[in-house]
Each structure stands twice: as C-alpha cells, then as structure tokens.
Short mmCIF file of C-alpha atoms in Angstrom, two decimals:
data_model
loop_
_atom_site.label_atom_id
_atom_site.label_comp_id
_atom_site.label_asym_id
_atom_site.label_seq_id
_atom_site.Cartn_x
_atom_site.Cartn_y
_atom_site.Cartn_z
CA UNK A 120 79.82 109.41 171.03
CA UNK A 121 80.24 109.48 167.17
CA UNK A 122 83.06 108.21 165.59
CA UNK A 123 84.01 108.61 161.97
CA UNK A 124 85.39 105.70 160.02
CA UNK A 125 84.61 106.70 156.58
CA UNK A 126 85.81 109.68 154.40
CA UNK A 127 83.63 112.04 152.34
CA UNK A 128 82.92 109.43 149.61
CA UNK A 129 81.58 106.93 152.28
CA UNK A 130 84.60 104.49 152.10
CA UNK A 131 87.48 103.44 154.44
CA UNK A 132 90.02 101.15 155.28
CA UNK A 133 89.52 98.27 157.64
CA UNK A 134 92.48 99.42 159.99
CA UNK A 135 90.36 102.64 160.50
CA UNK A 136 87.17 100.53 161.43
CA UNK A 137 89.05 98.47 163.83
CA UNK A 138 90.63 101.74 165.25
CA UNK A 139 87.35 103.39 165.69
CA UNK A 140 85.72 100.04 167.40
CA UNK A 141 89.02 100.34 169.80
CA UNK A 142 88.80 103.71 170.37
CA UNK A 143 84.86 103.25 171.22
CA UNK A 144 85.67 100.74 173.76
CA UNK A 145 88.64 102.33 175.11
CA UNK A 146 86.47 105.34 175.94
CA UNK A 147 83.59 103.88 177.72
CA UNK A 148 81.09 102.83 174.78
CA UNK A 149 78.72 100.44 175.87
CA UNK A 150 76.89 99.81 172.70
CA UNK A 151 78.19 100.32 169.20
CA UNK A 152 76.34 100.79 166.15
CA UNK A 153 78.03 100.20 162.95
CA UNK A 154 75.95 100.86 159.88
CA UNK A 155 78.78 100.30 157.07
CA UNK A 156 80.21 97.16 155.36
CA UNK A 157 82.58 95.70 153.23
CA UNK A 158 82.77 92.52 151.18
CA UNK A 159 85.87 90.57 152.24
CA UNK A 160 86.20 89.26 156.19
CA UNK A 161 88.88 91.54 157.66
CA UNK A 162 90.94 89.76 160.80
CA UNK A 163 91.86 92.96 162.43
CA UNK A 164 88.07 94.48 162.46
CA UNK A 165 86.91 90.80 163.46
CA UNK A 166 89.19 90.97 166.34
CA UNK A 167 88.33 94.47 167.33
CA UNK A 168 84.80 93.48 167.42
CA UNK A 169 85.58 90.27 169.41
CA UNK A 170 87.70 92.13 171.82
CA UNK A 171 84.91 94.51 172.30
CA UNK A 172 81.96 92.37 173.00
CA UNK A 173 84.52 90.41 175.59
CA UNK A 174 84.66 93.82 177.31
CA UNK A 175 81.10 93.74 177.84
CA UNK A 176 80.41 96.13 174.89
CA UNK A 177 76.98 95.32 172.55
CA UNK A 178 77.65 95.41 168.82
CA UNK A 179 75.21 96.04 166.33
CA UNK A 180 75.69 96.20 162.59
CA UNK A 181 74.13 96.74 159.54
CA UNK A 182 72.99 93.72 157.30
CA UNK A 183 73.57 95.51 153.97
CA UNK A 184 71.63 96.42 150.69
CA UNK A 185 72.51 94.30 147.92
CA UNK A 186 69.37 92.01 148.44
CA UNK A 187 71.48 88.88 148.56
CA UNK A 188 71.29 85.77 150.69
CA UNK A 189 74.52 86.41 151.93
CA UNK A 190 75.77 89.31 154.37
CA UNK A 191 78.42 91.61 154.30
CA UNK A 192 81.08 91.93 156.59
CA UNK A 193 81.01 92.22 159.50
CA UNK A 194 77.37 91.24 159.54
CA UNK A 195 78.35 87.93 158.70
CA UNK A 196 80.17 87.50 162.17
CA UNK A 197 78.39 85.37 164.27
CA UNK A 198 79.07 87.36 167.24
CA UNK A 199 77.36 90.78 165.86
CA UNK A 200 73.86 91.51 166.38
CA UNK A 201 73.02 91.87 162.70
CA UNK A 202 70.26 93.91 161.53
CA UNK A 203 68.06 93.85 158.49
CA UNK A 204 65.52 96.34 157.11
CA UNK A 205 61.62 96.04 156.66
CA UNK A 206 59.85 98.12 154.71
CA UNK A 207 56.64 100.20 154.95
CA UNK A 208 54.14 97.19 155.19
CA UNK A 209 56.51 95.53 158.06
CA UNK A 210 57.78 93.04 155.21
CA UNK A 211 61.57 92.25 154.43
CA UNK A 212 62.51 94.83 152.19
CA UNK A 213 63.66 93.98 148.99
CA UNK A 214 67.17 95.50 149.46
CA UNK A 215 67.84 93.92 152.41
CA UNK A 216 70.46 91.33 152.59
CA UNK A 217 69.72 88.05 154.45
CA UNK A 218 71.56 85.12 155.70
CA UNK A 219 71.87 82.63 158.60
CA UNK A 220 73.66 85.54 160.63
CA UNK A 221 70.78 87.58 160.38
CA UNK A 222 69.37 88.02 163.99
CA UNK A 223 66.78 90.76 163.67
CA UNK A 224 64.85 93.30 161.03
CA UNK A 225 63.90 96.92 162.13
CA UNK A 226 62.18 99.60 160.02
CA UNK A 227 64.69 100.75 157.14
CA UNK A 228 62.46 102.06 154.24
CA UNK A 229 61.65 105.75 153.96
CA UNK A 230 63.36 107.03 157.33
CA UNK A 231 63.23 110.10 158.18
CA UNK A 232 66.53 111.62 158.65
CA UNK A 233 68.51 115.04 158.05
CA UNK A 234 70.21 116.06 154.80
CA UNK A 235 73.96 117.75 154.97
CA UNK A 236 72.00 121.05 154.90
CA UNK A 237 69.79 120.31 157.83
CA UNK A 238 66.73 119.69 155.73
CA UNK A 239 64.47 116.66 156.32
CA UNK A 240 64.26 113.82 153.61
CA UNK A 241 63.56 110.45 153.30
CA UNK A 242 66.20 107.60 153.01
CA UNK A 243 66.46 103.75 153.06
CA UNK A 244 68.97 101.42 154.07
CA UNK A 245 69.99 98.90 156.84
CA UNK A 246 72.14 101.57 157.93
CA UNK A 247 68.62 103.10 159.57
CA UNK A 248 67.83 99.72 160.71
CA UNK A 249 70.71 98.74 163.01
CA UNK A 250 70.44 102.05 164.94
CA UNK A 251 67.03 101.49 166.02
CA UNK A 252 67.96 98.45 167.17
CA UNK A 253 71.32 99.76 169.04
CA UNK A 254 69.20 102.36 170.67
CA UNK A 255 66.93 99.60 172.12
CA UNK A 256 70.32 97.84 173.40
CA UNK A 257 71.43 101.22 174.78
CA UNK A 258 67.91 101.71 176.94
CA UNK A 259 68.40 97.85 178.12
CA UNK A 260 71.95 98.68 179.25
CA UNK A 261 70.69 101.80 181.06
CA UNK A 262 68.74 99.29 183.44
CA UNK A 263 70.93 96.48 183.29
CA UNK A 264 74.88 98.03 183.04
CA UNK A 265 76.08 94.63 183.10
CA UNK A 266 74.16 93.59 179.81
CA UNK A 267 76.03 91.01 177.52
CA UNK A 268 75.81 90.63 174.09
CA UNK A 269 74.09 87.26 174.45
CA UNK A 270 71.95 88.72 176.77
CA UNK A 271 71.05 91.78 174.88
CA UNK A 272 70.30 89.33 171.70
CA UNK A 273 68.29 86.98 173.73
CA UNK A 274 66.16 89.83 175.15
CA UNK A 275 65.57 91.62 171.75
CA UNK A 276 64.58 88.20 170.31
CA UNK A 277 62.08 87.34 173.03
CA UNK A 278 60.79 91.13 172.34
CA UNK A 279 60.40 90.71 168.36
CA UNK A 280 57.70 88.73 166.38
CA UNK A 281 59.20 85.37 165.42
CA UNK A 282 59.23 85.93 161.64
CA UNK A 283 58.43 89.19 159.81
CA UNK A 284 56.17 88.45 156.55
CA UNK A 285 58.27 87.87 153.67
CA UNK A 286 61.69 86.84 155.31
CA UNK A 287 63.73 84.08 154.10
#
C-alpha cells in the first residue's frame, strides 16, 4: 500500500512520517519500506517504528545519500533494517552513507524508474536500494507469515555476501 508522507518538494514533518507508519500498521501492512530520512532523531517516529516492529512489521529504510560515515534518521536506529547502495561494479556507492547501523547494501546507482510523465529514466540513491531489500522481505514473509524483523535480518544477512568491495 503506498502511503505518502512527503509533500511536493519531498519534505515532510516527522509527525507525518509517524502517522504514515501507524496507518500502515493499522491497515495490515507486513513490510514497510521508508525511503526517506532526516538529520535529527525523532522520538515520535522512533516510537512508531518500534511499535510497528513489535506488532510483527518488518521495517526497512534507506541509509542516506550524503556519502558520510554516519547514517541519517531513521537509518541510525538499531531496530531498522538499514540499506546502503552499491554502484554498477558492486562496490559501495560513493554517495551512500555508512555507519555501524548499516545492515545491508543493494544496487542503488543508475536504477531504471519512471519519471512523472511515465517516461523511463535512470536515477540513483539509497531510496532505490531499500525497496529491493523490502521486496525480498515481502517474499520471505509470503512464505513465513509470522516472520519477525530479527528473523528477516538474519535471513537477509545469511543470503548476502559478507562484505562488498570498498565497504567501510
């Protein structure tokens, strides 16, 4: 179910994020992909994520695109499955944020997508990496409906390469 928590300028209040997460949970969502981030910790969003996970939801988020060694929020939350990006050569993408809470990486450079007018184009960012991981989580949950956040992360980690070249 698509839930819009950003305005036309791709900005939004943390209260909107929390409302979107709560709405998804209350309407039976099993996997949430959150391809957005902020710079500051938000208690209301953190509580919404924690509550979602406690109710059996798998929460996946993007690492961020500043190329830094710290993750934005909510990627910095230990509870989140946080996804960074790799480039076309399966190396850590230069723009992808990293840090101790980074769980996985997935392709995030030159991803084919649709523009606003329906045209195909290439785009780049961890916001394209996280949905790939969320999609795998959805497939896992289809086979194991009671799959937890911790179990999903364990299965993802077991199925991934231990380290992508250039990852720090």
